[in-house]
Amino acid sequence: MLENVRDDFPLLARTVRNGRPLVYLDSAATAQKPQAVLDAEFGFYREHYAAVARGAHLLAEEATAAYEDARADVAEFVGAAPEEIVWTSGATAALNLVANGMAAASAGLGGDASSPFALGPGDEIVVTQAEHHANLIPWQQLATRTGATLRWIPVDPDGALVLHDLPTYITEAARVVAFTHASNVTGLVTDVEPIVRRAREVGALTVLDGCQSVPHLPVDVAQLGVDFMAFSGHKMLGPSAIGALWGRKELLDALPPSVYGGGAIATVTMEETTWLEAPMRFEPGSPPVAQAVGMAAAARYLTGLGMDAVAAHERRIAHVLRSGVAELPGVRLIGPVGDPAQDDVLGLASVAVEGVHPHDVGQVLDDRGIAARVGHHCAQPLHRRLGLAGSTRASTHVYSTEDDALAFVEALASVRSFFGVTA
Ligand code: PMP
């Protein structure tokens, strides 16, 4: 049970429209920050701020130590080694880093070492129909640039991945399989094991979008068995504009960089450049040091709560939310209610209200002080498959309460009559 956690989040104390208390149910888009994260970032700026690496002064030394300690904390949070963590600006950048690195390898920019990443006509890139655009578009572009074919694992009418016939979708020609660990629309948590097993069988790399799982569930990359995983800081209570790519070290060292500049290089002549090892080869330019420090504080904060306790808390709220909306007439819950005893669904509920546009639903919620998300949630193909243009999503985090969930259900119950929809 997570008691008194709300007191750690200063923003949650504010009021919104007409002085109403804030009911923040938009954590799948971005999460609020605990004081510990605000203090870590502010404290770094106040006392240790300087450019990292190669500085010959004390502050540079302290800033570099803070930056690398942050990497170690975030690595530990997902069961990784520090040198396997590349800082990025978020999960989107992390996924692009892998896809663009593969494009560079395909163009012959990475030498022999990068040949496992080189694609061409006849090769297949596999995604799923449930992907966030961040884990779809980079692969579409990679297919276009290399002549490889994009295939996808479909979803059923409830939005669940169809996993019973994987060899149909992950064929012998598959070279990379990129898939979500948890959907930001259905909340369904992917059964990773059969996908990894099939990918290994055909020698394909696996790239996991951990954007929605890492903030809410215990995640251990070694246990998952994937090759790369992207996640973001802002959804796990950390600062904005920071995220990470985890990758197996030998793969990161062989993947060519695709963003170029200072700090990432071993030697530069007027004609050519050689790169440092990972992770530095992927971090050119002045890095997001204070944000890394903040993200590490978020990882430590979540570890302090215990990720099992976090998951159990959210499961409880999810059940109130999902079972509550599922019972409302004229409201369609996307996906099943879920089993409150299992980690099969995140603490979120996306719904379609018959006869009412999601933006109008959002208006009714906002009038009651409820912050939720409306639209396609950057998953247009999934919504299209579900026969919807968009949906209304309530999503939780450690600070969410049963009362928040009930407020959403109650507000939703009033939407159709508010708009005079009776059928
Ligand atoms: N994947 C999923 C499943 C997401 O929900 C999001 C954010 N909505 C992203 C990727 C993109 O993450 P970021 O904002 O860190 O780039």
Coordinates of N, CA and C in Angstrom, one line a residue, residues 51-214:
A51 N 30.1 22.0 -17.2 CA 30.2 21.1 -18.3 C 30.9 19.8 -17.9
V52 N 30.3 18.7 -18.4 CA 30.9 17.4 -17.9 C 32.1 17.0 -18.9
A53 N 32.9 16.1 -18.4 CA 34.0 15.5 -19.1 C 35.1 16.5 -19.5
R54 N 36.3 16.0 -19.3 CA 37.5 16.7 -19.8 C 37.7 18.1 -19.1
G55 N 36.9 18.5 -18.2 CA 37.2 19.8 -17.5 C 38.3 19.6 -16.6
A56 N 39.2 20.6 -16.4 CA 40.3 20.5 -15.5 C 40.0 21.2 -14.2
H57 N 38.8 21.3 -13.8 CA 38.5 22.0 -12.6 C 37.5 21.2 -11.7
L58 N 37.4 21.6 -10.5 CA 36.7 20.8 -9.5 C 35.2 20.6 -9.9
L59 N 34.6 21.7 -10.3 CA 33.2 21.7 -10.6 C 32.9 20.7 -11.8
A60 N 33.8 20.7 -12.8 CA 33.6 19.8 -13.9 C 33.7 18.3 -13.4
E61 N 34.6 18.1 -12.4 CA 34.8 16.8 -11.8 C 33.5 16.4 -11.1
E62 N 33.0 17.3 -10.3 CA 31.8 17.0 -9.6 C 30.6 16.7 -10.5
A63 N 30.5 17.6 -11.6 CA 29.4 17.4 -12.5 C 29.5 16.1 -13.2
T64 N 30.7 15.7 -13.6 CA 30.9 14.5 -14.3 C 30.6 13.3 -13.4
A65 N 31.0 13.4 -12.2 CA 30.7 12.3 -11.2 C 29.1 12.2 -11.0
A66 N 28.4 13.3 -10.9 CA 27.0 13.3 -10.8 C 26.3 12.7 -12.0
Y67 N 26.8 13.0 -13.2 CA 26.3 12.5 -14.4 C 26.5 11.0 -14.5
E68 N 27.6 10.5 -14.2 CA 27.9 9.1 -14.3 C 27.2 8.3 -13.1
D69 N 27.2 8.9 -11.9 CA 26.4 8.2 -10.8 C 25.0 8.1 -11.2
A70 N 24.4 9.1 -11.9 CA 23.0 9.0 -12.4 C 22.8 7.9 -13.3
R71 N 23.8 7.7 -14.2 CA 23.7 6.6 -15.2 C 23.7 5.3 -14.4
A72 N 24.5 5.2 -13.4 CA 24.6 3.9 -12.6 C 23.3 3.6 -11.9
D73 N 22.7 4.7 -11.4 CA 21.4 4.5 -10.7 C 20.3 4.1 -11.6
V74 N 20.2 4.7 -12.8 CA 19.2 4.4 -13.8 C 19.4 3.0 -14.3
A75 N 20.7 2.6 -14.5 CA 21.0 1.3 -15.0 C 20.5 0.2 -14.0
E76 N 20.8 0.5 -12.7 CA 20.4 -0.5 -11.7 C 18.9 -0.6 -11.6
F77 N 18.2 0.5 -11.9 CA 16.7 0.4 -11.8 C 16.1 -0.6 -12.8
V78 N 16.8 -0.8 -13.9 CA 16.3 -1.7 -14.9 C 17.2 -3.0 -15.0
G79 N 18.1 -3.2 -14.0 CA 18.9 -4.4 -14.0 C 20.0 -4.4 -15.0
A80 N 20.6 -3.3 -15.3 CA 21.6 -3.2 -16.4 C 22.9 -2.7 -15.8
A81 N 24.0 -2.8 -16.6 CA 25.3 -2.2 -16.3 C 25.3 -0.8 -16.8
P82 N 26.0 0.1 -16.1 CA 26.0 1.5 -16.4 C 26.4 1.8 -17.9
E83 N 27.4 1.0 -18.4 CA 27.9 1.3 -19.7 C 27.0 0.9 -20.8
E84 N 25.9 0.2 -20.4 CA 24.8 -0.2 -21.3 C 23.7 0.9 -21.4
I85 N 23.8 2.0 -20.7 CA 22.8 3.0 -20.7 C 23.2 4.2 -21.5
V86 N 22.5 4.5 -22.5 CA 22.8 5.7 -23.3 C 21.7 6.8 -22.9
W87 N 22.2 8.0 -22.6 CA 21.2 9.0 -22.3 C 20.6 9.5 -23.6
T88 N 19.3 9.8 -23.7 CA 18.7 10.3 -24.9 C 17.7 11.4 -24.4
S89 N 17.0 12.0 -25.3 CA 16.1 13.0 -24.9 C 14.7 12.4 -24.5
G90 N 14.6 11.1 -24.7 CA 13.3 10.4 -24.4 C 13.3 9.1 -25.1
A91 N 12.1 8.4 -24.9 CA 12.0 7.1 -25.6 C 12.0 7.2 -27.1
T92 N 11.4 8.3 -27.6 CA 11.3 8.5 -29.1 C 12.8 8.6 -29.6
A93 N 13.6 9.4 -29.0 CA 15.0 9.5 -29.5 C 15.7 8.2 -29.3
A94 N 15.4 7.4 -28.3 CA 16.1 6.1 -28.1 C 15.8 5.1 -29.2
L95 N 14.5 5.1 -29.6 CA 14.0 4.2 -30.6 C 14.6 4.6 -32.0
N96 N 14.6 6.0 -32.2 CA 15.2 6.5 -33.5 C 16.7 6.2 -33.5
L97 N 17.4 6.2 -32.3 CA 18.8 5.9 -32.3 C 19.1 4.5 -32.9
V98 N 18.3 3.5 -32.5 CA 18.5 2.2 -33.0 C 18.2 2.1 -34.5
A99 N 17.0 2.6 -34.8 CA 16.6 2.5 -36.3 C 17.5 3.3 -37.2
N100 N 17.9 4.5 -36.8 CA 18.9 5.3 -37.6 C 20.3 4.7 -37.6
G101 N 20.7 4.0 -36.5 CA 21.9 3.3 -36.5 C 21.9 2.2 -37.5
M102 N 20.8 1.5 -37.6 CA 20.6 0.4 -38.5 C 20.7 0.9 -40.0
A103 N 20.1 2.1 -40.2 CA 20.1 2.7 -41.5 C 21.5 3.1 -41.9
A104 N 22.3 3.6 -40.9 CA 23.7 3.9 -41.1 C 24.5 2.7 -41.5
A105 N 24.2 1.6 -40.7 CA 24.9 0.3 -41.0 C 24.6 -0.2 -42.4
S106 N 23.3 0.0 -42.8 CA 22.9 -0.5 -44.1 C 23.5 0.3 -45.2
A107 N 23.9 1.6 -44.9 CA 24.5 2.4 -45.9 C 26.1 2.2 -45.9
G108 N 26.5 1.3 -45.0 CA 28.0 0.9 -45.0 C 28.8 1.8 -44.1
L109 N 28.1 2.6 -43.2 CA 28.9 3.6 -42.4 C 29.5 3.0 -41.2
G110 N 29.2 1.8 -40.8 CA 29.7 1.2 -39.6 C 30.8 0.2 -39.8
G111 N 31.2 -0.1 -41.0 CA 32.3 -1.1 -41.2 C 31.8 -2.5 -41.0
D112 N 32.7 -3.4 -40.9 CA 32.3 -4.8 -40.8 C 31.6 -5.1 -39.5
A113 N 32.0 -4.5 -38.4 CA 31.4 -4.7 -37.1 C 29.9 -4.5 -37.1
S114 N 29.5 -3.6 -38.0 CA 28.0 -3.3 -37.9 C 27.2 -4.1 -38.8
S115 N 27.8 -5.1 -39.4 CA 27.0 -5.9 -40.4 C 25.7 -6.6 -39.8
P116 N 25.7 -7.0 -38.5 CA 24.5 -7.5 -37.9 C 23.3 -6.5 -38.1
F117 N 23.6 -5.3 -38.2 CA 22.5 -4.2 -38.3 C 22.2 -3.8 -39.7
A118 N 22.9 -4.3 -40.7 CA 22.7 -3.9 -42.1 C 21.5 -4.6 -42.7
L119 N 20.6 -3.9 -43.3 CA 19.4 -4.5 -43.9 C 19.4 -4.1 -45.4
G120 N 18.6 -4.9 -46.1 CA 18.4 -4.7 -47.5 C 17.2 -5.4 -48.0
P121 N 16.9 -5.3 -49.3 CA 15.7 -5.9 -49.9 C 15.7 -7.4 -49.5
G122 N 14.5 -7.9 -49.2 CA 14.4 -9.3 -48.7 C 14.4 -9.5 -47.2
D123 N 15.0 -8.5 -46.5 CA 15.0 -8.6 -45.1 C 13.6 -8.0 -44.6
E124 N 13.3 -8.4 -43.3 CA 12.0 -8.0 -42.8 C 12.2 -7.3 -41.4
I125 N 11.4 -6.2 -41.2 CA 11.4 -5.5 -40.0 C 10.0 -5.8 -39.4
V126 N 9.9 -6.2 -38.1 CA 8.6 -6.5 -37.6 C 8.2 -5.6 -36.4
V127 N 7.0 -5.1 -36.5 CA 6.5 -4.3 -35.4 C 5.2 -4.9 -35.0
T128 N 4.4 -4.2 -34.2 CA 3.0 -4.6 -33.9 C 2.0 -3.5 -34.2
Q129 N 0.8 -3.9 -34.4 CA -0.3 -3.0 -34.7 C -0.6 -2.1 -33.5
A130 N -0.1 -2.4 -32.4 CA -0.4 -1.7 -31.1 C 0.6 -0.6 -30.8
E131 N 1.6 -0.4 -31.7 CA 2.7 0.5 -31.4 C 2.3 2.0 -31.3
H132 N 2.9 2.7 -30.4 CA 2.9 4.2 -30.4 C 3.7 4.6 -31.6
H133 N 3.3 5.7 -32.2 CA 4.0 6.1 -33.4 C 5.5 6.2 -33.3
A134 N 6.0 6.4 -32.1 CA 7.4 6.5 -31.8 C 8.1 5.2 -32.1
N135 N 7.4 4.1 -32.0 CA 8.0 2.8 -32.3 C 7.4 2.2 -33.6
L136 N 6.9 3.0 -34.4 CA 6.4 2.6 -35.7 C 7.1 3.4 -36.8
I137 N 7.0 4.7 -36.7 CA 7.5 5.5 -37.8 C 9.1 5.3 -38.1
P138 N 9.9 5.2 -37.0 CA 11.3 5.0 -37.3 C 11.6 3.7 -38.1
W139 N 10.7 2.7 -37.9 CA 10.9 1.4 -38.6 C 10.3 1.5 -40.0
Q140 N 9.2 2.3 -40.2 CA 8.7 2.5 -41.6 C 9.8 3.2 -42.4
Q141 N 10.4 4.2 -41.8 CA 11.5 5.0 -42.5 C 12.7 4.1 -42.8
L142 N 13.0 3.2 -41.8 CA 14.2 2.3 -42.1 C 13.9 1.4 -43.2
A143 N 12.6 0.9 -43.3 CA 12.2 0.0 -44.4 C 12.4 0.8 -45.7
T144 N 11.9 2.0 -45.8 CA 12.0 2.8 -47.0 C 13.4 3.1 -47.4
R145 N 14.2 3.3 -46.4 CA 15.6 3.7 -46.7 C 16.4 2.5 -47.2
T146 N 16.1 1.3 -46.7 CA 16.9 0.1 -47.0 C 16.3 -0.9 -48.0
G147 N 15.0 -0.7 -48.3 CA 14.4 -1.7 -49.2 C 13.9 -2.9 -48.5
A148 N 14.0 -2.9 -47.1 CA 13.5 -4.0 -46.3 C 11.9 -3.9 -46.3
T149 N 11.3 -5.0 -45.9 CA 9.8 -5.0 -45.8 C 9.4 -4.9 -44.4
L150 N 8.4 -4.0 -44.2 CA 7.8 -3.9 -42.8 C 6.6 -4.8 -42.7
R151 N 6.7 -5.6 -41.6 CA 5.5 -6.5 -41.3 C 5.1 -6.2 -39.9
W152 N 3.9 -6.7 -39.5 CA 3.4 -6.4 -38.1 C 2.6 -7.6 -37.6
I153 N 2.7 -7.7 -36.3 CA 1.9 -8.6 -35.5 C 0.6 -7.9 -35.3
P154 N -0.5 -8.5 -35.7 CA -1.8 -7.8 -35.6 C -2.4 -7.8 -34.2
V155 N -3.4 -7.0 -34.0 CA -4.1 -7.0 -32.7 C -5.6 -7.5 -33.0
D156 N -6.1 -8.1 -31.9 CA -7.5 -8.6 -32.1 C -8.5 -7.5 -31.9
P157 N -9.8 -7.7 -32.0 CA -10.8 -6.6 -31.9 C -10.8 -5.9 -30.5
D158 N -10.2 -6.6 -29.5 CA -10.1 -5.9 -28.2 C -8.7 -5.2 -28.0
G159 N -7.9 -5.3 -29.0 CA -6.6 -4.6 -28.9 C -5.5 -5.4 -28.4
A160 N -5.7 -6.7 -28.2 CA -4.6 -7.6 -27.7 C -3.8 -8.1 -28.8
L161 N -2.5 -8.2 -28.6 CA -1.6 -8.8 -29.7 C -2.0 -10.2 -30.0
V162 N -2.0 -10.6 -31.2 CA -2.3 -12.0 -31.7 C -0.9 -12.7 -31.6
L163 N -0.7 -13.5 -30.6 CA 0.6 -14.1 -30.4 C 0.6 -15.6 -30.7
H164 N -0.6 -16.2 -31.2 CA -0.6 -17.6 -31.3 C 0.0 -18.2 -32.6
D165 N 0.3 -17.2 -33.5 CA 0.8 -17.7 -34.8 C 2.1 -16.9 -35.2
L166 N 3.0 -16.8 -34.2 CA 4.1 -15.8 -34.5 C 4.9 -16.1 -35.7
P167 N 5.2 -17.4 -36.1 CA 6.0 -17.6 -37.3 C 5.4 -17.0 -38.6
T168 N 4.1 -16.7 -38.6 CA 3.5 -16.1 -39.7 C 4.0 -14.6 -39.8
Y169 N 4.2 -14.0 -38.7 CA 4.6 -12.6 -38.7 C 6.1 -12.4 -38.5
I170 N 6.7 -13.3 -37.7 CA 8.2 -13.2 -37.5 C 8.7 -14.4 -38.3
T171 N 9.0 -14.1 -39.6 CA 9.5 -15.2 -40.5 C 11.0 -15.4 -40.4
E172 N 11.5 -16.3 -41.2 CA 13.0 -16.5 -41.3 C 13.7 -15.2 -41.8
A173 N 13.0 -14.4 -42.5 CA 13.6 -13.2 -43.0 C 13.6 -12.0 -42.0
A174 N 13.0 -12.2 -40.9 CA 13.0 -11.1 -39.9 C 14.4 -10.8 -39.4
R175 N 14.8 -9.5 -39.3 CA 16.1 -9.1 -38.8 C 16.0 -8.3 -37.5
V176 N 14.8 -7.7 -37.3 CA 14.6 -6.9 -36.1 C 13.1 -7.0 -35.8
V177 N 12.8 -7.1 -34.5 CA 11.4 -7.1 -34.0 C 11.3 -6.0 -32.9
A178 N 10.5 -5.0 -33.2 CA 10.4 -3.9 -32.3 C 8.9 -3.9 -31.8
F179 N 8.8 -3.9 -30.4 CA 7.4 -4.1 -29.9 C 7.3 -3.4 -28.5
T180 N 6.1 -3.1 -28.2 CA 5.8 -2.4 -26.9 C 5.7 -3.4 -25.8
H181 N 6.2 -3.0 -24.6 CA 6.1 -3.8 -23.4 C 4.7 -3.6 -22.8
A182 N 4.1 -2.4 -23.0 CA 2.8 -2.1 -22.5 C 2.2 -1.0 -23.4
S183 N 0.9 -1.3 -23.8 CA 0.3 -0.3 -24.7 C -0.2 0.9 -23.9
N184 N 0.1 2.1 -24.5 CA -0.4 3.3 -23.9 C -1.9 3.6 -24.2
V185 N -2.5 2.7 -24.9 CA -3.9 2.8 -25.2 C -4.8 1.8 -24.5
T186 N -4.4 0.5 -24.6 CA -5.2 -0.5 -24.0 C -4.7 -0.8 -22.6
G187 N -3.4 -0.4 -22.3 CA -2.9 -0.7 -21.0 C -2.4 -2.2 -20.9
L188 N -2.6 -3.0 -21.9 CA -2.2 -4.4 -21.8 C -0.7 -4.5 -21.8
V189 N -0.2 -5.4 -20.9 CA 1.2 -5.7 -20.8 C 1.5 -6.9 -21.7
T190 N 2.5 -6.7 -22.5 CA 2.9 -7.8 -23.5 C 3.6 -9.0 -22.9
D191 N 3.2 -10.1 -23.3 CA 3.9 -11.4 -22.9 C 5.1 -11.4 -23.8
V192 N 6.3 -10.9 -23.2 CA 7.5 -10.7 -24.0 C 8.1 -12.1 -24.5
E193 N 8.0 -13.0 -23.6 CA 8.8 -14.3 -23.8 C 8.6 -15.0 -25.1
P194 N 7.4 -15.2 -25.6 CA 7.2 -15.9 -26.9 C 7.8 -15.1 -28.1
I195 N 7.7 -13.8 -28.0 CA 8.2 -12.9 -29.1 C 9.7 -13.0 -29.1
V196 N 10.3 -12.9 -27.9 CA 11.8 -13.0 -27.9 C 12.3 -14.4 -28.3
R197 N 11.5 -15.4 -27.9 CA 11.9 -16.8 -28.3 C 11.9 -16.9 -29.8
R198 N 10.8 -16.5 -30.4 CA 10.7 -16.6 -31.9 C 11.7 -15.7 -32.6
A199 N 12.0 -14.5 -32.1 CA 13.0 -13.7 -32.7 C 14.3 -14.3 -32.7
R200 N 14.7 -14.9 -31.5 CA 16.0 -15.6 -31.4 C 16.1 -16.8 -32.4
E201 N 15.0 -17.5 -32.5 CA 14.9 -18.7 -33.4 C 15.4 -18.3 -34.8
V202 N 15.0 -17.1 -35.2 CA 15.3 -16.7 -36.6 C 16.4 -15.7 -36.7
G203 N 17.1 -15.4 -35.5 CA 18.3 -14.6 -35.5 C 17.9 -13.1 -35.6
A204 N 16.7 -12.7 -35.2 CA 16.4 -11.3 -35.3 C 16.7 -10.6 -34.0
L205 N 17.1 -9.3 -34.1 CA 17.3 -8.5 -32.9 C 15.9 -8.1 -32.3
T206 N 15.9 -7.8 -31.0 CA 14.6 -7.4 -30.4 C 14.8 -6.0 -29.7
V207 N 13.8 -5.1 -30.0 CA 13.8 -3.8 -29.4 C 12.5 -3.6 -28.7
L208 N 12.6 -3.3 -27.4 CA 11.4 -3.2 -26.6 C 11.1 -1.7 -26.3
D209 N 9.9 -1.3 -26.4 CA 9.5 0.0 -26.0 C 9.0 -0.1 -24.6
G210 N 9.9 0.3 -23.6 CA 9.5 0.1 -22.2 C 9.0 1.4 -21.6
C211 N 8.5 2.3 -22.5 CA 8.1 3.6 -22.0 C 7.0 3.6 -21.0
Q212 N 6.0 2.7 -21.2 CA 4.9 2.6 -20.3 C 5.1 1.5 -19.2
S213 N 6.1 0.6 -19.4 CA 6.2 -0.4 -18.3 C 7.2 0.0 -17.3
V214 N 8.3 0.6 -17.6 CA 9.4 0.9 -16.7 C 8.9 1.8 -15.5

